[in-house]
Amino acid sequence: MSEYVQTRVASGTGIITLDRPKALNSLSLEMVRALTETLLAWRDDSNVDAVVIKSSSEKALCAGGDIRFFHQAGRATPTGGSALLEDFFTEEYALNHLIHFYPKPYISLMDGVVMGGGMGIAQGGPETGLRIVTERTKMAMPEVNIGLFPDVGGSHFLSHAPGALGMHLGLTGLTIGAADALYVGQADVFVPGAELPALHALIAATPGKQLADAIRAFAAPFAQQAGASELEAQRALVDRHFGADSVQAVMVSLEGDDTPFAQKALAAMRQRSPLMMCVTREMLVRGATMDVAACLRMERSLVRRNFEHGEVLEGVRALVIDKDNAPKWNPPALDAVTPEMVARFFEPVWPAHAHPLRHLP
């Protein structure tokens, strides 16, 4: 088990507390393994009727995967640790699948930063997931900012968001708050931060079998306090611009719109990896017609292709290692991205019988 993953069972509820505050609970391979081991054990434990995942800090539930580890391992030879990178993504995506289809209520307290890999461990499936946001929630799938793509099931949950909202979030990588998360369908209920002590008391006192319903009832009076959704207000604009048939067409469309919302989206996209925006768009188009397991298998292949190409290594270098904020994207401009470059990312890495996630149902 990991020192950063604390677990206990009380009143029929398994409680997972992420406790790596200095790194905003960024996921290491050890943490992924601890979460998987815990959830597998509790899945078959008749003494556990529900699961709650939360943080020891109000700053973040989880800021994503440990990208410093990605950079270090991705630059290593197999004997130097790059095999661990393969393990990380295989096991992380298998964990995301386990959470999506967890047979017991899976309740995530998305207080503070919830980004990238944090979304993967917070997004319980529609049958059992209950996702709580607060006014401190800062949610994003910002992978295109580091030369990656929205993974951990993002090809499924973003592509199934209403209209072109998922395309907007995937291509811009911009952060949203509680009201937008609720509108997009990536959260279920709002609880003010001031009410979290009472929520924790409720969790401690309520039998696990009754917990999900009790939390929904507790949160109901606060629903209007989440505020108005900007994405809802801008929905027609989002659908018009981000429904275009290519990344270039999206940006041309945004260039013709002088509203602050459109210009903010355009400014963000100008900073992102041109290649990975194009890969992301293609991934979301494909993901819209695929089930969760197929999406995760697609993402697993895309990760391998990405590290072969090196775009994520350059993105992490620029933003986290050297902090020069001047990534040298390859290719550097959108008009240099060819259909062949994008298609290369979707070529099978393994035959179907050897895919590392072939066993996902």
mmCIF file of C-alpha atoms in Angstrom:
data_model
loop_
_atom_site.group_PDB
_atom_site.id
_atom_site.type_symbol
_atom_site.label_atom_id
_atom_site.label_comp_id
_atom_site.label_asym_id
_atom_site.label_seq_id
_atom_site.Cartn_x
_atom_site.Cartn_y
_atom_site.Cartn_z
ATOM 1 C CA MET A 1 0.000 0.000 0.000
ATOM 2 C CA SER A 2 0.997 3.624 -0.427
ATOM 3 C CA GLU A 3 1.714 6.073 2.371
ATOM 4 C CA TYR A 4 -0.312 8.582 0.327
ATOM 5 C CA VAL A 5 -3.507 6.489 0.297
ATOM 6 C CA GLN A 6 -5.232 6.089 3.664
ATOM 7 C CA THR A 7 -8.157 3.700 3.984
ATOM 8 C CA ARG A 8 -10.661 2.784 6.677
ATOM 9 C CA VAL A 9 -14.146 1.322 6.975
ATOM 10 C CA ALA A 10 -16.819 2.933 9.170
ATOM 11 C CA SER A 11 -20.564 2.247 9.302
ATOM 12 C CA GLY A 12 -20.372 0.119 6.194
ATOM 13 C CA THR A 13 -18.568 2.793 4.160
ATOM 14 C CA GLY A 14 -15.036 2.396 2.848
ATOM 15 C CA ILE A 15 -13.295 5.762 3.054
ATOM 16 C CA ILE A 16 -10.241 6.523 0.918
ATOM 17 C CA THR A 17 -8.252 9.649 1.795
ATOM 18 C CA LEU A 18 -5.558 10.839 -0.603
ATOM 19 C CA ASP A 19 -2.749 12.388 1.412
ATOM 20 C CA ARG A 20 -0.019 13.781 -0.807
ATOM 21 C CA PRO A 21 -0.793 17.474 -0.316
ATOM 22 C CA LYS A 22 2.511 18.950 -1.509
ATOM 23 C CA ALA A 23 1.933 17.358 -4.917
ATOM 24 C CA LEU A 24 -1.832 18.069 -4.882
ATOM 25 C CA ASN A 25 -2.311 14.292 -4.636
ATOM 26 C CA SER A 26 -0.748 13.647 -8.054
ATOM 27 C CA LEU A 27 -0.979 9.928 -8.737
ATOM 28 C CA SER A 28 2.096 7.747 -8.631
ATOM 29 C CA LEU A 29 2.125 4.128 -9.770
ATOM 30 C CA GLU A 30 2.222 3.122 -6.101
ATOM 31 C CA MET A 31 -0.945 5.145 -5.446
ATOM 32 C CA VAL A 32 -2.716 3.644 -8.466
ATOM 33 C CA ARG A 33 -1.870 0.184 -7.176
ATOM 34 C CA ALA A 34 -3.047 1.016 -3.649
ATOM 35 C CA LEU A 35 -6.367 2.340 -4.951
ATOM 36 C CA THR A 36 -6.879 -0.698 -7.160
ATOM 37 C CA GLU A 37 -6.026 -3.155 -4.401
ATOM 38 C CA THR A 38 -8.402 -1.390 -2.001
ATOM 39 C CA LEU A 39 -11.313 -1.191 -4.423
ATOM 40 C CA LEU A 40 -10.941 -4.811 -5.504
ATOM 41 C CA ALA A 41 -10.974 -5.925 -1.857
ATOM 42 C CA TRP A 42 -13.989 -3.786 -0.975
ATOM 43 C CA ARG A 43 -15.906 -4.840 -4.084
ATOM 44 C CA ASP A 44 -16.258 -8.337 -2.677
ATOM 45 C CA ASP A 45 -16.484 -7.368 1.015
ATOM 46 C CA SER A 46 -20.011 -7.666 2.410
ATOM 47 C CA ASN A 47 -19.061 -5.260 5.205
ATOM 48 C CA VAL A 48 -18.559 -2.437 2.680
ATOM 49 C CA ASP A 49 -21.730 -1.031 1.110
ATOM 50 C CA ALA A 50 -20.385 2.239 -0.313
ATOM 51 C CA VAL A 51 -17.058 3.963 -1.040
ATOM 52 C CA VAL A 52 -16.062 7.601 -0.476
ATOM 53 C CA ILE A 53 -12.899 9.092 -1.967
ATOM 54 C CA LYS A 54 -11.670 12.424 -0.604
ATOM 55 C CA SER A 55 -8.536 14.410 0.151
ATOM 56 C CA SER A 56 -6.726 15.405 3.312
ATOM 57 C CA SER A 57 -6.445 18.917 1.825
ATOM 58 C CA GLU A 58 -9.072 21.353 0.554
ATOM 59 C CA LYS A 59 -6.662 22.435 -2.194
ATOM 60 C CA ALA A 60 -7.156 19.362 -4.356
ATOM 61 C CA LEU A 61 -8.755 15.982 -4.659
ATOM 62 C CA CYS A 62 -6.145 15.086 -7.284
ATOM 63 C CA ALA A 63 -4.267 17.230 -9.799
ATOM 64 C CA GLY A 64 -3.625 14.312 -12.167
ATOM 65 C CA GLY A 65 -0.834 11.872 -12.860
ATOM 66 C CA ASP A 66 2.677 12.513 -11.611
ATOM 67 C CA ILE A 67 4.000 14.234 -14.736
ATOM 68 C CA ARG A 68 7.516 14.610 -13.342
ATOM 69 C CA PHE A 69 7.566 10.815 -13.236
ATOM 70 C CA PHE A 70 6.303 10.729 -16.849
ATOM 71 C CA HIS A 71 9.227 12.907 -17.918
ATOM 72 C CA GLN A 72 11.824 10.996 -15.942
ATOM 73 C CA ALA A 73 10.649 7.525 -16.951
ATOM 74 C CA GLY A 74 9.825 8.533 -20.520
ATOM 75 C CA ARG A 75 13.413 9.612 -21.099
ATOM 76 C CA ALA A 76 14.859 6.438 -19.594
ATOM 77 C CA THR A 77 15.839 3.189 -21.238
ATOM 78 C CA PRO A 78 13.804 0.135 -20.147
ATOM 79 C CA THR A 79 16.488 -0.742 -17.613
ATOM 80 C CA GLY A 80 16.286 2.830 -16.339
ATOM 81 C CA GLY A 81 12.562 2.801 -15.641
ATOM 82 C CA SER A 82 10.571 3.389 -18.807
ATOM 83 C CA ALA A 83 8.882 -0.003 -18.357
ATOM 84 C CA LEU A 84 7.261 1.535 -15.274
ATOM 85 C CA LEU A 85 5.638 4.093 -17.564
ATOM 86 C CA GLU A 86 3.939 1.278 -19.475
ATOM 87 C CA ASP A 87 2.764 -0.194 -16.173
ATOM 88 C CA PHE A 88 1.463 3.167 -14.972
ATOM 89 C CA PHE A 89 -0.897 3.806 -17.874
ATOM 90 C CA THR A 90 -2.064 0.206 -18.158
ATOM 91 C CA GLU A 91 -2.882 0.037 -14.449
ATOM 92 C CA GLU A 92 -4.309 3.565 -14.266
ATOM 93 C CA TYR A 93 -6.750 2.919 -17.105
ATOM 94 C CA ALA A 94 -7.754 -0.430 -15.631
ATOM 95 C CA LEU A 95 -8.456 1.447 -12.383
ATOM 96 C CA ASN A 96 -10.594 3.982 -14.276
ATOM 97 C CA HIS A 97 -12.627 1.083 -15.730
ATOM 98 C CA LEU A 98 -13.009 -0.498 -12.282
ATOM 99 C CA ILE A 99 -14.328 2.805 -10.892
ATOM 100 C CA HIS A 100 -16.718 3.445 -13.786
ATOM 101 C CA PHE A 101 -18.365 0.064 -13.319
ATOM 102 C CA TYR A 102 -18.024 -0.224 -9.545
ATOM 103 C CA PRO A 103 -20.994 -2.211 -8.225
ATOM 104 C CA LYS A 104 -21.384 -0.164 -5.035
ATOM 105 C CA PRO A 105 -22.034 3.579 -4.606
ATOM 106 C CA TYR A 106 -18.778 5.386 -5.404
ATOM 107 C CA ILE A 107 -18.855 8.884 -3.940
ATOM 108 C CA SER A 108 -16.154 11.390 -4.874
ATOM 109 C CA LEU A 109 -15.670 14.663 -3.017
ATOM 110 C CA MET A 110 -14.248 16.898 -5.747
ATOM 111 C CA ASP A 111 -13.167 19.788 -3.546
ATOM 112 C CA GLY A 112 -10.340 21.936 -4.949
ATOM 113 C CA VAL A 113 -8.324 20.908 -8.015
ATOM 114 C CA VAL A 114 -9.617 17.900 -9.963
ATOM 115 C CA MET A 115 -7.742 17.554 -13.223
ATOM 116 C CA GLY A 116 -6.596 14.873 -15.643
ATOM 117 C CA GLY A 117 -5.975 11.666 -13.732
ATOM 118 C CA GLY A 118 -7.966 13.157 -10.856
ATOM 119 C CA MET A 119 -11.014 13.096 -13.095
ATOM 120 C CA GLY A 120 -10.329 9.441 -13.839
ATOM 121 C CA ILE A 121 -10.601 8.471 -10.174
ATOM 122 C CA ALA A 122 -13.559 10.794 -9.504
ATOM 123 C CA GLN A 123 -15.849 9.932 -12.400
ATOM 124 C CA GLY A 124 -17.854 7.003 -11.134
ATOM 125 C CA GLY A 125 -20.248 5.564 -13.691
ATOM 126 C CA PRO A 126 -23.921 6.521 -14.086
ATOM 127 C CA GLU A 127 -25.161 3.483 -12.167
ATOM 128 C CA THR A 128 -23.297 4.088 -8.914
ATOM 129 C CA GLY A 129 -21.246 7.289 -9.144
ATOM 130 C CA LEU A 130 -22.061 10.316 -6.987
ATOM 131 C CA ARG A 131 -19.810 13.311 -7.686
ATOM 132 C CA ILE A 132 -19.808 16.229 -5.245
ATOM 133 C CA VAL A 133 -18.446 19.678 -6.132
ATOM 134 C CA THR A 134 -17.893 22.819 -4.040
ATOM 135 C CA GLU A 135 -17.205 26.477 -4.797
ATOM 136 C CA ARG A 136 -13.493 25.592 -4.633
ATOM 137 C CA THR A 137 -13.735 22.979 -7.406
ATOM 138 C CA LYS A 138 -11.321 23.634 -10.282
ATOM 139 C CA MET A 139 -11.957 20.978 -12.892
ATOM 140 C CA ALA A 140 -10.151 20.462 -16.196
ATOM 141 C CA MET A 141 -8.803 18.015 -18.725
ATOM 142 C CA PRO A 142 -5.729 20.153 -19.551
ATOM 143 C CA GLU A 143 -3.589 17.509 -21.247
ATOM 144 C CA VAL A 144 -3.200 19.344 -24.572
ATOM 145 C CA ASN A 145 -1.290 21.948 -22.561
ATOM 146 C CA ILE A 146 1.497 19.438 -21.904
ATOM 147 C CA GLY A 147 1.412 17.748 -25.304
ATOM 148 C CA LEU A 148 -0.847 14.880 -24.275
ATOM 149 C CA PHE A 149 -4.583 14.279 -24.820
ATOM 150 C CA PRO A 150 -7.577 13.954 -22.451
ATOM 151 C CA ASP A 151 -7.117 10.369 -21.276
ATOM 152 C CA VAL A 152 -8.317 8.369 -18.207
ATOM 153 C CA GLY A 153 -11.593 7.820 -20.054
ATOM 154 C CA GLY A 154 -11.828 11.379 -21.367
ATOM 155 C CA SER A 155 -12.453 10.022 -24.846
ATOM 156 C CA HIS A 156 -15.714 8.676 -23.409
ATOM 157 C CA PHE A 157 -16.932 11.235 -20.878
ATOM 158 C CA LEU A 158 -15.961 14.294 -22.930
ATOM 159 C CA SER A 159 -17.372 12.888 -26.167
ATOM 160 C CA HIS A 160 -20.662 12.170 -24.400
ATOM 161 C CA ALA A 161 -21.044 15.692 -22.983
ATOM 162 C CA PRO A 162 -23.915 17.723 -24.459
ATOM 163 C CA GLY A 163 -23.327 19.242 -27.904
ATOM 164 C CA ALA A 164 -19.763 20.392 -28.507
ATOM 165 C CA LEU A 165 -18.990 21.088 -24.838
ATOM 166 C CA GLY A 166 -16.624 18.135 -24.555
ATOM 167 C CA MET A 167 -14.760 19.229 -27.675
ATOM 168 C CA HIS A 168 -14.419 22.710 -26.179
ATOM 169 C CA LEU A 169 -13.014 21.370 -22.902
ATOM 170 C CA GLY A 170 -10.706 18.888 -24.631
ATOM 171 C CA LEU A 171 -9.231 21.290 -27.190
ATOM 172 C CA THR A 172 -8.809 24.295 -24.883
ATOM 173 C CA GLY A 173 -7.924 22.485 -21.650
ATOM 174 C CA LEU A 174 -9.575 25.365 -19.784
ATOM 175 C CA THR A 175 -10.662 25.078 -16.142
ATOM 176 C CA ILE A 176 -14.305 25.099 -15.075
ATOM 177 C CA GLY A 177 -16.020 25.462 -11.719
ATOM 178 C CA ALA A 178 -18.924 23.762 -9.993
ATOM 179 C CA ALA A 179 -21.813 25.200 -12.041
ATOM 180 C CA ASP A 180 -20.187 24.302 -15.351
ATOM 181 C CA ALA A 181 -19.220 20.831 -14.086
ATOM 182 C CA LEU A 182 -22.849 20.189 -13.170
ATOM 183 C CA TYR A 183 -24.095 21.480 -16.525
ATOM 184 C CA VAL A 184 -21.615 19.430 -18.556
ATOM 185 C CA GLY A 185 -22.578 16.293 -16.647
ATOM 186 C CA GLN A 186 -19.272 15.781 -14.851
ATOM 187 C CA ALA A 187 -20.708 16.379 -11.375
ATOM 188 C CA ASP A 188 -23.975 15.509 -9.631
ATOM 189 C CA VAL A 189 -24.474 17.678 -6.548
ATOM 190 C CA PHE A 190 -23.149 20.902 -5.005
ATOM 191 C CA VAL A 191 -22.199 21.307 -1.355
ATOM 192 C CA PRO A 192 -20.750 24.615 -0.055
ATOM 193 C CA GLY A 193 -17.312 24.316 1.490
ATOM 194 C CA ALA A 194 -18.681 25.622 4.792
ATOM 195 C CA GLU A 195 -21.002 22.608 4.924
ATOM 196 C CA LEU A 196 -18.279 19.983 4.481
ATOM 197 C CA PRO A 197 -17.838 19.364 8.226
ATOM 198 C CA ALA A 198 -21.550 18.545 8.392
ATOM 199 C CA LEU A 199 -21.202 16.357 5.296
ATOM 200 C CA HIS A 200 -18.322 14.440 6.887
ATOM 201 C CA ALA A 201 -20.418 13.980 10.035
ATOM 202 C CA LEU A 202 -23.232 12.645 7.869
ATOM 203 C CA ILE A 203 -20.879 10.201 6.178
ATOM 204 C CA ALA A 204 -19.634 8.989 9.553
ATOM 205 C CA ALA A 205 -23.129 8.516 10.986
ATOM 206 C CA THR A 206 -25.002 7.062 7.994
ATOM 207 C CA PRO A 207 -24.969 3.340 7.140
ATOM 208 C CA GLY A 208 -23.257 2.757 3.809
ATOM 209 C CA LYS A 209 -26.390 1.339 2.183
ATOM 210 C CA GLN A 210 -28.207 4.615 2.800
ATOM 211 C CA LEU A 211 -25.314 6.980 2.183
ATOM 212 C CA ALA A 212 -25.825 8.004 -1.448
ATOM 213 C CA ASP A 213 -29.471 8.895 -0.886
ATOM 214 C CA ALA A 214 -28.610 10.709 2.349
ATOM 215 C CA ILE A 215 -25.967 12.831 0.575
ATOM 216 C CA ARG A 216 -28.380 13.748 -2.245
ATOM 217 C CA ALA A 217 -30.938 14.853 0.341
ATOM 218 C CA PHE A 218 -28.278 16.792 2.276
ATOM 219 C CA ALA A 219 -27.124 18.590 -0.884
ATOM 220 C CA ALA A 220 -30.576 19.386 -2.277
ATOM 221 C CA PRO A 221 -31.081 22.698 -0.386
ATOM 222 C CA PHE A 222 -27.775 24.031 -1.766
ATOM 223 C CA ALA A 223 -28.438 23.342 -5.453
ATOM 224 C CA GLN A 224 -29.010 26.980 -6.394
ATOM 225 C CA GLN A 225 -25.845 28.096 -4.590
ATOM 226 C CA ALA A 226 -23.650 26.595 -7.298
ATOM 227 C CA GLY A 227 -24.389 29.706 -9.357
ATOM 228 C CA ALA A 228 -24.978 30.137 -13.066
ATOM 229 C CA SER A 229 -23.118 28.091 -15.650
ATOM 230 C CA GLU A 230 -21.130 30.145 -18.154
ATOM 231 C CA LEU A 231 -21.043 27.166 -20.499
ATOM 232 C CA GLU A 232 -24.821 27.013 -20.419
ATOM 233 C CA ALA A 233 -25.011 30.723 -21.231
ATOM 234 C CA GLN A 234 -22.495 30.278 -24.059
ATOM 235 C CA ARG A 235 -23.838 26.940 -25.288
ATOM 236 C CA ALA A 236 -24.939 28.174 -28.730
ATOM 237 C CA LEU A 237 -21.537 29.798 -29.271
ATOM 238 C CA VAL A 238 -19.686 26.660 -28.178
ATOM 239 C CA ASP A 239 -21.734 24.413 -30.439
ATOM 240 C CA ARG A 240 -21.290 26.752 -33.396
ATOM 241 C CA HIS A 241 -17.515 27.112 -33.126
ATOM 242 C CA PHE A 242 -16.479 23.729 -31.750
ATOM 243 C CA GLY A 243 -18.845 21.794 -33.999
ATOM 244 C CA ALA A 244 -16.589 22.678 -36.934
ATOM 245 C CA ASP A 245 -15.068 19.757 -38.818
ATOM 246 C CA SER A 246 -11.380 20.362 -37.975
ATOM 247 C CA VAL A 247 -9.246 22.087 -35.372
ATOM 248 C CA GLN A 248 -8.234 24.663 -37.957
ATOM 249 C CA ALA A 249 -11.893 25.344 -38.766
ATOM 250 C CA VAL A 250 -12.629 25.776 -35.057
ATOM 251 C CA MET A 251 -9.876 28.364 -34.709
ATOM 252 C CA VAL A 252 -10.898 30.226 -37.867
ATOM 253 C CA SER A 253 -14.454 30.327 -36.539
ATOM 254 C CA LEU A 254 -13.263 31.670 -33.170
ATOM 255 C CA GLU A 255 -11.126 34.296 -34.907
ATOM 256 C CA GLY A 256 -14.299 35.763 -36.357
ATOM 257 C CA ASP A 257 -15.940 36.135 -32.936
ATOM 258 C CA ASP A 258 -14.761 39.051 -30.798
ATOM 259 C CA THR A 259 -16.645 38.027 -27.636
ATOM 260 C CA PRO A 260 -14.419 37.561 -24.554
ATOM 261 C CA PHE A 261 -15.490 33.904 -24.262
ATOM 262 C CA ALA A 262 -14.457 33.079 -27.832
ATOM 263 C CA GLN A 263 -11.205 35.015 -27.589
ATOM 264 C CA LYS A 264 -10.272 33.264 -24.336
ATOM 265 C CA ALA A 265 -10.783 29.879 -26.003
ATOM 266 C CA LEU A 266 -8.763 30.953 -29.046
ATOM 267 C CA ALA A 267 -5.890 32.282 -26.904
ATOM 268 C CA ALA A 268 -5.747 28.971 -25.040
ATOM 269 C CA MET A 269 -5.687 26.919 -28.232
ATOM 270 C CA ARG A 270 -2.823 29.003 -29.627
ATOM 271 C CA GLN A 271 -0.704 27.795 -26.690
ATOM 272 C CA ARG A 272 -1.526 24.108 -27.073
ATOM 273 C CA SER A 273 0.222 21.383 -29.043
ATOM 274 C CA PRO A 274 -1.130 21.648 -32.607
ATOM 275 C CA LEU A 275 -0.636 17.933 -33.212
ATOM 276 C CA MET A 276 -2.281 16.836 -29.979
ATOM 277 C CA MET A 277 -5.266 19.108 -30.523
ATOM 278 C CA CYS A 278 -5.799 17.332 -33.847
ATOM 279 C CA VAL A 279 -5.327 13.917 -32.220
ATOM 280 C CA THR A 280 -7.728 14.926 -29.440
ATOM 281 C CA ARG A 281 -10.408 15.974 -31.894
ATOM 282 C CA GLU A 282 -10.139 12.690 -33.794
ATOM 283 C CA MET A 283 -10.170 10.746 -30.526
ATOM 284 C CA LEU A 284 -13.375 12.458 -29.364
ATOM 285 C CA VAL A 285 -15.082 11.853 -32.701
ATOM 286 C CA ARG A 286 -14.217 8.156 -32.444
ATOM 287 C CA GLY A 287 -14.979 7.958 -28.729
ATOM 288 C CA ALA A 288 -18.543 9.154 -29.250
ATOM 289 C CA THR A 289 -19.380 5.797 -30.880
ATOM 290 C CA MET A 290 -17.401 3.552 -28.501
ATOM 291 C CA ASP A 291 -18.009 2.027 -25.076
ATOM 292 C CA VAL A 292 -15.834 2.726 -22.044
ATOM 293 C CA ALA A 293 -13.534 -0.282 -22.449
ATOM 294 C CA ALA A 294 -12.944 0.436 -26.139
ATOM 295 C CA CYS A 295 -12.196 4.080 -25.329
ATOM 296 C CA LEU A 296 -9.629 3.102 -22.705
ATOM 297 C CA ARG A 297 -7.992 0.647 -25.091
ATOM 298 C CA MET A 298 -7.786 3.389 -27.724
ATOM 299 C CA GLU A 299 -6.255 5.787 -25.193
ATOM 300 C CA ARG A 300 -3.711 3.182 -24.116
ATOM 301 C CA SER A 301 -2.482 2.899 -27.698
ATOM 302 C CA LEU A 302 -2.450 6.685 -28.080
ATOM 303 C CA VAL A 303 -0.259 7.048 -24.985
ATOM 304 C CA ARG A 304 2.329 4.708 -26.478
ATOM 305 C CA ARG A 305 2.303 6.639 -29.747
ATOM 306 C CA ASN A 306 2.612 9.914 -27.872
ATOM 307 C CA PHE A 307 5.714 8.872 -25.970
ATOM 308 C CA GLU A 308 7.205 7.455 -29.176
ATOM 309 C CA HIS A 309 6.706 10.875 -30.747
ATOM 310 C CA GLY A 310 7.913 12.767 -27.668
ATOM 311 C CA GLU A 311 5.366 15.603 -27.595
ATOM 312 C CA VAL A 312 4.450 15.054 -23.946
ATOM 313 C CA LEU A 313 8.111 14.976 -22.914
ATOM 314 C CA GLU A 314 8.623 18.401 -24.472
ATOM 315 C CA GLY A 315 5.430 19.756 -22.920
ATOM 316 C CA VAL A 316 6.355 18.609 -19.422
ATOM 317 C CA ARG A 317 9.900 19.900 -19.884
ATOM 318 C CA ALA A 318 8.651 23.370 -20.799
ATOM 319 C CA LEU A 319 5.942 23.683 -18.159
ATOM 320 C CA VAL A 320 7.267 21.702 -15.202
ATOM 321 C CA ILE A 321 10.965 20.855 -15.522
ATOM 322 C CA ASP A 322 12.638 23.922 -17.062
ATOM 323 C CA LYS A 323 9.555 26.121 -16.572
ATOM 324 C CA ASP A 324 10.398 28.281 -19.590
ATOM 325 C CA ASN A 325 6.783 27.993 -20.790
ATOM 326 C CA ALA A 326 8.095 27.823 -24.342
ATOM 327 C CA PRO A 327 7.450 24.307 -25.625
ATOM 328 C CA LYS A 328 8.900 23.503 -29.036
ATOM 329 C CA TRP A 329 5.921 21.631 -30.438
ATOM 330 C CA ASN A 330 6.502 19.185 -33.289
ATOM 331 C CA PRO A 331 5.204 20.315 -35.694
ATOM 332 C CA PRO A 332 5.191 23.898 -34.413
ATOM 333 C CA ALA A 333 2.131 25.115 -36.317
ATOM 334 C CA LEU A 334 -1.339 23.797 -37.027
ATOM 335 C CA ASP A 335 -1.003 24.087 -40.801
ATOM 336 C CA ALA A 336 1.966 21.710 -40.664
ATOM 337 C CA VAL A 337 -0.088 18.898 -39.071
ATOM 338 C CA THR A 338 -0.986 16.396 -41.781
ATOM 339 C CA PRO A 339 -3.763 13.777 -41.746
ATOM 340 C CA GLU A 340 -1.034 11.142 -41.929
ATOM 341 C CA MET A 341 0.548 12.396 -38.704
ATOM 342 C CA VAL A 342 -2.776 12.121 -36.910
ATOM 343 C CA ALA A 343 -3.593 8.727 -38.426
ATOM 344 C CA ARG A 344 -0.254 7.375 -37.194
ATOM 345 C CA PHE A 345 -1.428 7.806 -33.581
ATOM 346 C CA PHE A 346 -4.421 5.554 -34.220
ATOM 347 C CA GLU A 347 -2.531 2.704 -35.845
ATOM 348 C CA PRO A 348 -2.675 -0.420 -33.623
ATOM 349 C CA VAL A 349 0.322 -0.807 -31.341
ATOM 350 C CA TRP A 350 -0.453 -4.410 -30.450
ATOM 351 C CA PRO A 351 -2.559 -7.136 -32.061
ATOM 352 C CA ALA A 352 -5.911 -7.327 -30.288
ATOM 353 C CA HIS A 353 -4.973 -10.506 -28.418
ATOM 354 C CA ALA A 354 -1.884 -8.825 -26.934
ATOM 355 C CA HIS A 355 -3.344 -5.445 -25.988
ATOM 356 C CA PRO A 356 -2.531 -4.727 -22.317
ATOM 357 C CA LEU A 357 -6.204 -3.869 -21.658
ATOM 358 C CA ARG A 358 -7.648 -6.729 -23.710
ATOM 359 C CA HIS A 359 -9.333 -8.202 -20.619
ATOM 360 C CA LEU A 360 -11.545 -5.175 -19.907
ATOM 361 C CA PRO A 361 -15.140 -6.277 -20.525
#
